[in-house]
């Protein structure tokens, strides 16, 4: 079988597809991933060897700014309408023709698309093949999915296509995190989320030995703004802890024109570049971050409670669900981090309710089917 994965060109959208792509290759299927050309290095380093890259479409900043220009609205403060116009509108406008050309030539038998991706479903309708939707974390609320579908509908009509329903919704979210009022229209297939790892990678960063609690600070790949990271580190260092902080991918170089201090290790803080979470979580006791789905599910998979300071995208949704589960404390500013972390650290040392909730989530995640099991159900 030929299986095409389609994803928004960003690490947080593509990495959740990797375990399923690995499973497909292990079962002998041909596998390709369709995303922007600028993600070529990411595809070659994060997806297993043998996965083809079908380059199509624009990067998020490009199609988001196209929405801003077309609507005259601030896409950095997105309403459900704007989310629809970004992902179901301008992303499709800038990707559909190129994606259709690439997909027709590759001729997939089945398509798997991330939860924000409107390109994969359109390809499925055009090529008359089944498709499956892959969740990233807690399910998107209906106002967002409805708006993406609304915006995409005109693009289908322009091509005389009729949208087709997903065959399944592949859900990596444990029950503890999912909104109890949510239900999936296509049949739900649970899948065990996997912390970011690589089949081949450099040795993990050497971290100093310590008897202190270890706090991992990570704001992911998109929201790792240096000022936000610096404010968070300053708040966390008020406690007697050892800090490991990831600099992500958007941190300005030390010495560049910026109000931010240069990042530099000291007796309490070790800064590391973009590193697989699977490595960094091995010695962590608490995670502080923005609430991206990958970080949230990876931390809870290890039974680690969190302090979350949402920055954008779906992080406010994820943070609200994590707080409702009892596994996380959510703050609205850097000024609140120190007090929130004090509560969580005390809880961890005493095996309190936050740690207990995180461990319940870990048990639920461990009981979910492996990606290979899910792939076998889908591909027969």
Coordinates of C-alpha atoms in Angstrom, one line a residue:
X1 CA 0.0 0.0 0.0
X2 CA 1.1 3.6 -0.7
X3 CA 0.4 5.8 2.3
X4 CA 0.7 9.6 2.1
X5 CA 1.1 11.7 5.2
X6 CA 0.0 15.4 4.9
X7 CA 0.9 17.9 7.5
X8 CA 1.1 21.6 8.3
X9 CA 4.8 22.6 7.8
X10 CA 5.8 22.9 11.4
X11 CA 7.5 20.5 13.9
X12 CA 4.5 20.3 16.2
X13 CA 2.3 19.1 13.3
X14 CA 4.7 16.8 11.6
X15 CA 6.4 15.0 14.5
X16 CA 3.2 13.3 15.7
X17 CA 3.0 11.7 12.2
X18 CA 6.5 10.1 12.6
X19 CA 5.6 7.1 14.7
X20 CA 2.8 6.1 12.3
X21 CA 5.2 6.6 9.3
X22 CA 7.7 4.4 11.0
X23 CA 5.0 1.7 11.6
X24 CA 4.0 1.9 7.9
X25 CA 7.5 1.4 6.7
X26 CA 8.0 -1.5 9.1
X27 CA 4.9 -3.1 7.6
X28 CA 6.4 -2.8 4.1
X29 CA 4.3 0.1 2.8
X30 CA 5.6 2.9 0.6
X31 CA 5.5 6.1 2.6
X32 CA 5.6 9.8 1.6
X33 CA 5.1 13.0 3.5
X34 CA 3.6 16.1 1.8
X35 CA 4.6 19.4 3.3
X36 CA 6.4 22.6 2.4
X37 CA 9.8 22.4 0.6
X38 CA 11.4 24.4 3.5
X39 CA 10.8 21.3 5.8
X40 CA 13.1 19.1 3.7
X41 CA 15.8 19.0 6.4
X42 CA 13.3 18.2 9.1
X43 CA 11.8 15.4 7.0
X44 CA 15.2 13.9 6.3
X45 CA 16.3 14.1 9.9
X46 CA 13.1 13.2 11.8
X47 CA 11.3 10.7 9.5
X48 CA 12.9 7.3 8.9
X49 CA 15.0 6.6 5.9
X50 CA 12.8 5.6 3.0
X51 CA 10.1 8.2 3.5
X52 CA 9.8 10.4 0.4
X53 CA 9.2 14.2 0.7
X54 CA 6.6 15.6 -1.6
X55 CA 7.2 19.4 -1.5
X56 CA 4.2 21.6 -1.7
X57 CA 2.8 24.7 -0.2
X58 CA 4.0 27.7 1.8
X59 CA 5.3 28.0 5.4
X60 CA 3.0 29.1 8.2
X61 CA 4.2 32.7 8.4
X62 CA 3.6 33.1 4.6
X63 CA 0.0 31.8 4.6
X64 CA -0.8 33.5 7.9
X65 CA 0.3 36.8 6.6
X66 CA -1.7 36.2 3.4
X67 CA -4.8 35.8 5.7
X68 CA -3.9 39.0 7.5
X69 CA -3.6 41.0 4.3
X70 CA -6.8 39.6 2.8
X71 CA -8.9 40.0 5.9
X72 CA -7.3 43.1 7.5
X73 CA -7.3 41.3 10.9
X74 CA -4.6 40.4 13.4
X75 CA -3.8 36.7 12.9
X76 CA -1.6 36.7 16.0
X77 CA -4.8 37.1 18.0
X78 CA -6.8 34.5 16.1
X79 CA -10.5 34.1 16.4
X80 CA -12.1 30.9 15.2
X81 CA -13.0 32.7 12.0
X82 CA -9.3 33.5 11.4
X83 CA -8.1 30.0 12.3
X84 CA -10.5 28.8 9.5
X85 CA -9.2 31.4 7.0
X86 CA -5.6 30.5 7.8
X87 CA -5.7 26.7 7.6
X88 CA -8.8 26.1 5.5
X89 CA -8.4 29.2 3.3
X90 CA -5.0 30.7 2.5
X91 CA -3.0 27.5 3.2
X92 CA -5.1 25.7 0.7
X93 CA -4.9 28.6 -1.8
X94 CA -1.1 28.4 -1.6
X95 CA -0.7 24.6 -1.6
X96 CA -3.6 22.9 -3.4
X97 CA -2.5 23.0 -7.0
X98 CA 1.1 22.0 -6.3
X99 CA -0.1 19.4 -3.8
X100 CA -2.5 17.9 -6.3
X101 CA 0.2 17.6 -8.9
X102 CA 2.6 15.9 -6.5
X103 CA 0.0 13.6 -5.1
X104 CA -1.4 12.5 -8.5
X105 CA 2.1 11.5 -9.6
X106 CA 2.8 9.6 -6.4
X107 CA -0.7 8.0 -6.4
X108 CA -1.4 7.2 -2.8
X109 CA -3.9 4.5 -1.7
X110 CA -4.5 6.2 1.6
X111 CA -3.9 9.6 3.2
X112 CA -3.3 10.6 6.8
X113 CA -3.6 14.2 7.7
X114 CA -2.9 16.1 10.9
X115 CA -5.8 17.7 12.7
X116 CA -5.2 21.2 11.3
X117 CA -4.3 20.0 7.8
X118 CA -6.9 20.8 5.1
X119 CA -4.7 19.8 2.2
X120 CA -4.7 16.0 2.8
X121 CA -8.5 15.8 2.9
X122 CA -8.8 17.8 -0.4
X123 CA -6.3 15.4 -2.0
X124 CA -8.4 12.5 -0.8
X125 CA -11.5 13.9 -2.4
X126 CA -9.7 14.7 -5.6
X127 CA -8.0 11.3 -5.9
X128 CA -11.0 9.3 -4.5
X129 CA -9.0 7.6 -1.7
X130 CA -9.8 7.2 2.0
X131 CA -8.2 9.5 4.6
X132 CA -7.7 9.4 8.3
X133 CA -7.3 12.4 10.6
X134 CA -4.5 12.4 13.2
X135 CA -5.0 14.3 16.4
X136 CA -2.2 16.3 18.0
X137 CA -3.4 16.4 21.6
X138 CA -6.7 17.4 23.1
X139 CA -9.3 17.5 20.3
X140 CA -9.9 20.9 18.7
X141 CA -13.2 22.5 19.7
X142 CA -16.0 22.4 17.2
X143 CA -15.9 26.2 16.5
X144 CA -12.4 25.7 15.1
X145 CA -13.0 22.6 13.1
X146 CA -16.2 24.0 11.8
X147 CA -14.5 27.2 10.6
X148 CA -11.7 25.3 8.9
X149 CA -14.3 23.2 7.1
X150 CA -16.3 26.3 6.2
X151 CA -13.3 28.1 4.7
X152 CA -12.2 24.9 2.8
X153 CA -15.6 24.4 1.3
X154 CA -15.2 27.2 -1.2
X155 CA -11.9 25.7 -2.3
X156 CA -13.6 22.4 -2.9
X157 CA -16.4 24.1 -4.8
X158 CA -13.8 26.0 -7.0
X159 CA -12.5 22.6 -8.0
X160 CA -15.9 20.9 -8.3
X161 CA -15.0 18.6 -5.5
X162 CA -17.1 17.2 -2.7
X163 CA -15.6 16.9 0.8
X164 CA -15.3 13.3 2.1
X165 CA -15.5 12.3 5.7
X166 CA -12.4 10.9 7.5
X167 CA -12.5 7.2 7.9
X168 CA -11.2 7.4 11.5
X169 CA -9.9 10.0 14.0
X170 CA -6.6 8.8 15.4
X171 CA -6.5 10.2 18.9
X172 CA -3.3 10.4 21.0
X173 CA -5.0 12.1 23.9
X174 CA -5.6 10.1 27.1
X175 CA -9.1 10.2 28.6
X176 CA -7.9 12.3 31.5
X177 CA -7.0 15.1 29.2
X178 CA -9.8 15.0 26.7
X179 CA -12.9 17.2 27.1
X180 CA -15.6 14.9 28.5
X181 CA -18.2 16.6 26.3
X182 CA -16.2 15.9 23.1
X183 CA -17.1 13.0 20.8
X184 CA -15.6 12.1 17.5
X185 CA -17.8 12.0 14.4
X186 CA -15.6 9.5 12.6
X187 CA -14.7 6.3 14.6
X188 CA -12.0 7.1 17.2
X189 CA -8.8 5.0 17.2
X190 CA -6.7 5.7 20.3
X191 CA -2.9 5.7 19.7
X192 CA -0.1 5.9 22.3
X193 CA 1.7 9.2 21.9
X194 CA 5.5 9.0 21.6
X195 CA 7.9 11.6 23.0
X196 CA 10.0 13.1 20.3
X197 CA 13.0 10.8 19.6
X198 CA 15.2 10.0 16.6
X199 CA 16.2 6.7 15.3
X200 CA 19.8 8.0 15.0
X201 CA 20.9 11.0 17.0
X202 CA 23.9 12.5 18.7
X203 CA 24.6 11.6 22.3
X204 CA 22.3 13.4 24.7
X205 CA 23.6 16.6 26.2
X206 CA 25.7 16.1 29.3
X207 CA 23.8 17.5 32.3
X208 CA 25.5 18.2 35.6
X209 CA 24.8 15.8 38.5
X210 CA 22.5 17.2 41.2
X211 CA 20.6 16.2 44.2
X212 CA 18.2 19.1 43.6
X213 CA 14.8 18.7 41.8
X214 CA 15.4 19.2 38.1
X215 CA 13.1 21.5 36.1
X216 CA 12.9 21.3 32.4
X217 CA 11.9 24.6 30.7
X218 CA 10.8 24.2 27.1
X219 CA 8.7 26.5 24.9
X220 CA 8.9 24.3 21.8
X221 CA 10.0 25.2 18.3
X222 CA 7.7 28.1 17.5
X223 CA 7.2 30.1 20.7
X224 CA 10.8 29.9 22.1
X225 CA 11.1 33.7 22.1
X226 CA 14.3 34.7 24.0
X227 CA 12.5 37.3 26.2
X228 CA 9.8 34.8 27.2
X229 CA 12.5 32.1 27.9
X230 CA 14.6 34.6 29.9
X231 CA 11.6 35.7 32.0
X232 CA 10.7 32.1 32.7
X233 CA 14.2 31.1 33.7
X234 CA 14.5 34.1 36.0
X235 CA 11.3 33.0 37.7
X236 CA 12.3 29.4 38.1
X237 CA 15.8 30.1 39.4
X238 CA 14.2 31.6 42.6
X239 CA 13.8 28.1 43.8
X240 CA 16.6 25.6 44.8
X241 CA 16.4 23.6 41.6
X242 CA 18.6 22.6 38.7
X243 CA 17.3 24.0 35.5
X244 CA 17.6 22.6 32.0
X245 CA 16.2 25.1 29.4
X246 CA 15.8 24.4 25.7
X247 CA 16.6 27.3 23.4
X248 CA 14.3 26.0 20.6
X249 CA 14.7 27.4 17.1
X250 CA 13.8 31.0 17.3
X251 CA 16.2 32.2 20.0
X252 CA 18.3 35.1 18.8
X253 CA 22.0 34.6 18.8
X254 CA 23.8 35.9 21.9
X255 CA 25.2 39.4 21.1
X256 CA 22.6 40.2 18.5
X257 CA 20.7 43.5 18.8
X258 CA 18.2 42.5 21.4
X259 CA 16.9 43.5 24.8
X260 CA 17.3 39.9 25.9
X261 CA 20.3 38.7 27.9
X262 CA 22.6 36.3 26.1
X263 CA 22.0 32.7 27.1
X264 CA 24.9 31.2 29.1
X265 CA 25.2 28.3 31.4
X266 CA 25.8 29.0 35.1
X267 CA 25.8 27.0 38.3
X268 CA 22.0 26.6 38.2
X269 CA 21.0 26.7 34.5
X270 CA 22.1 24.6 31.5
X271 CA 20.9 25.7 28.1
X272 CA 20.5 23.1 25.4
X273 CA 19.6 23.4 21.7
X274 CA 16.6 21.7 20.1
X275 CA 16.9 18.2 21.5
X276 CA 14.5 15.2 21.5
X277 CA 12.2 15.4 24.5
X278 CA 12.6 11.7 25.1
X279 CA 16.2 12.4 26.2
X280 CA 15.5 15.5 28.3
X281 CA 12.6 14.1 30.2
X282 CA 14.7 11.2 31.6
X283 CA 16.0 13.2 34.5
X284 CA 13.2 15.8 34.8
X285 CA 10.9 16.2 37.9
X286 CA 8.8 19.1 36.6
X287 CA 8.2 20.6 33.2
X288 CA 7.6 24.3 32.6
X289 CA 6.4 25.3 29.2
X290 CA 3.8 26.8 26.9
X291 CA 1.6 23.8 26.6
X292 CA 2.2 22.5 23.1
X293 CA 0.7 19.1 22.5
X294 CA 4.0 17.3 22.0
X295 CA 5.5 18.6 25.3
X296 CA 2.3 18.1 27.2
X297 CA 1.8 14.4 26.1
X298 CA 5.5 13.6 26.5
X299 CA 5.6 15.0 30.0
X300 CA 2.4 13.2 31.1
X301 CA 3.7 10.0 29.5
X302 CA 6.5 10.1 32.1
X303 CA 4.1 11.1 34.9
X304 CA 5.5 14.6 35.2
X305 CA 3.4 17.5 36.4
X306 CA 3.7 20.8 34.6
X307 CA 3.5 24.6 35.0
X308 CA 2.1 26.0 31.8
X309 CA 2.3 29.6 30.4
X310 CA 0.4 29.4 27.1
X311 CA 1.7 31.6 24.3
X312 CA -0.6 30.9 21.3
X313 CA -1.9 28.4 18.8
X314 CA -3.7 25.5 20.6
X315 CA -1.8 26.0 23.8
X316 CA -4.6 27.6 25.7
X317 CA -6.9 24.7 24.9
X318 CA -4.2 22.2 26.0
X319 CA -3.4 24.1 29.2
X320 CA -7.1 24.3 30.2
X321 CA -7.5 20.5 29.7
X322 CA -4.2 19.8 31.6
X323 CA -5.4 22.0 34.5
X324 CA -8.8 20.4 34.5
X325 CA -7.1 17.0 34.8
X326 CA -5.2 18.2 37.9
X327 CA -1.8 17.5 36.3
X328 CA -0.8 21.1 35.6
X329 CA -1.0 24.6 37.0
X330 CA -1.6 27.3 34.4
X331 CA -0.3 30.9 34.7
X332 CA -0.9 34.0 32.7
X333 CA 2.4 35.8 33.2
X334 CA 6.0 35.2 34.2
X335 CA 5.3 36.9 37.5
X336 CA 3.1 34.0 38.5
X337 CA 5.5 31.2 37.6
X338 CA 7.5 31.2 40.9
X339 CA 4.5 30.8 43.1
X340 CA 3.0 28.1 40.8
X341 CA 6.2 26.2 40.7
X342 CA 6.5 26.3 44.5
X343 CA 3.2 24.6 44.7
X344 CA 4.1 21.9 42.2
X345 CA 7.5 21.3 43.7
X346 CA 6.0 20.8 47.1
X347 CA 3.4 18.5 45.5
X348 CA 6.1 16.4 43.8
X349 CA 8.1 15.9 46.9
X350 CA 5.0 14.9 48.9
X351 CA 3.4 12.8 46.1
X352 CA 0.5 15.2 46.1
X353 CA -2.5 15.5 43.8
X354 CA -0.7 17.1 40.8
X355 CA 1.8 14.2 40.7
X356 CA -0.9 11.7 41.2
X357 CA -2.9 13.1 38.3
X358 CA 0.2 13.1 36.0
X359 CA 0.8 9.4 37.0
X360 CA -2.9 8.6 36.2
X361 CA -2.4 10.1 32.8
X362 CA 0.9 8.1 32.3
X363 CA -1.0 4.9 33.1
X364 CA -3.7 5.7 30.6
X365 CA -1.1 6.5 27.9
X366 CA 0.8 3.3 28.6
X367 CA -2.4 1.3 28.0
X368 CA -3.2 2.9 24.6
X369 CA -2.5 0.9 21.4
X370 CA 0.9 1.3 19.8
X371 CA 1.2 3.1 16.5
X372 CA 2.0 -0.2 14.8
X373 CA -1.2 -1.7 16.1
X374 CA -3.2 1.3 14.8
X375 CA -1.5 1.2 11.5
X376 CA -2.4 -2.4 11.1
X377 CA -6.0 -1.6 11.7
X378 CA -6.0 1.2 9.2
X379 CA -4.0 -0.6 6.5
X380 CA -5.6 -4.0 7.0

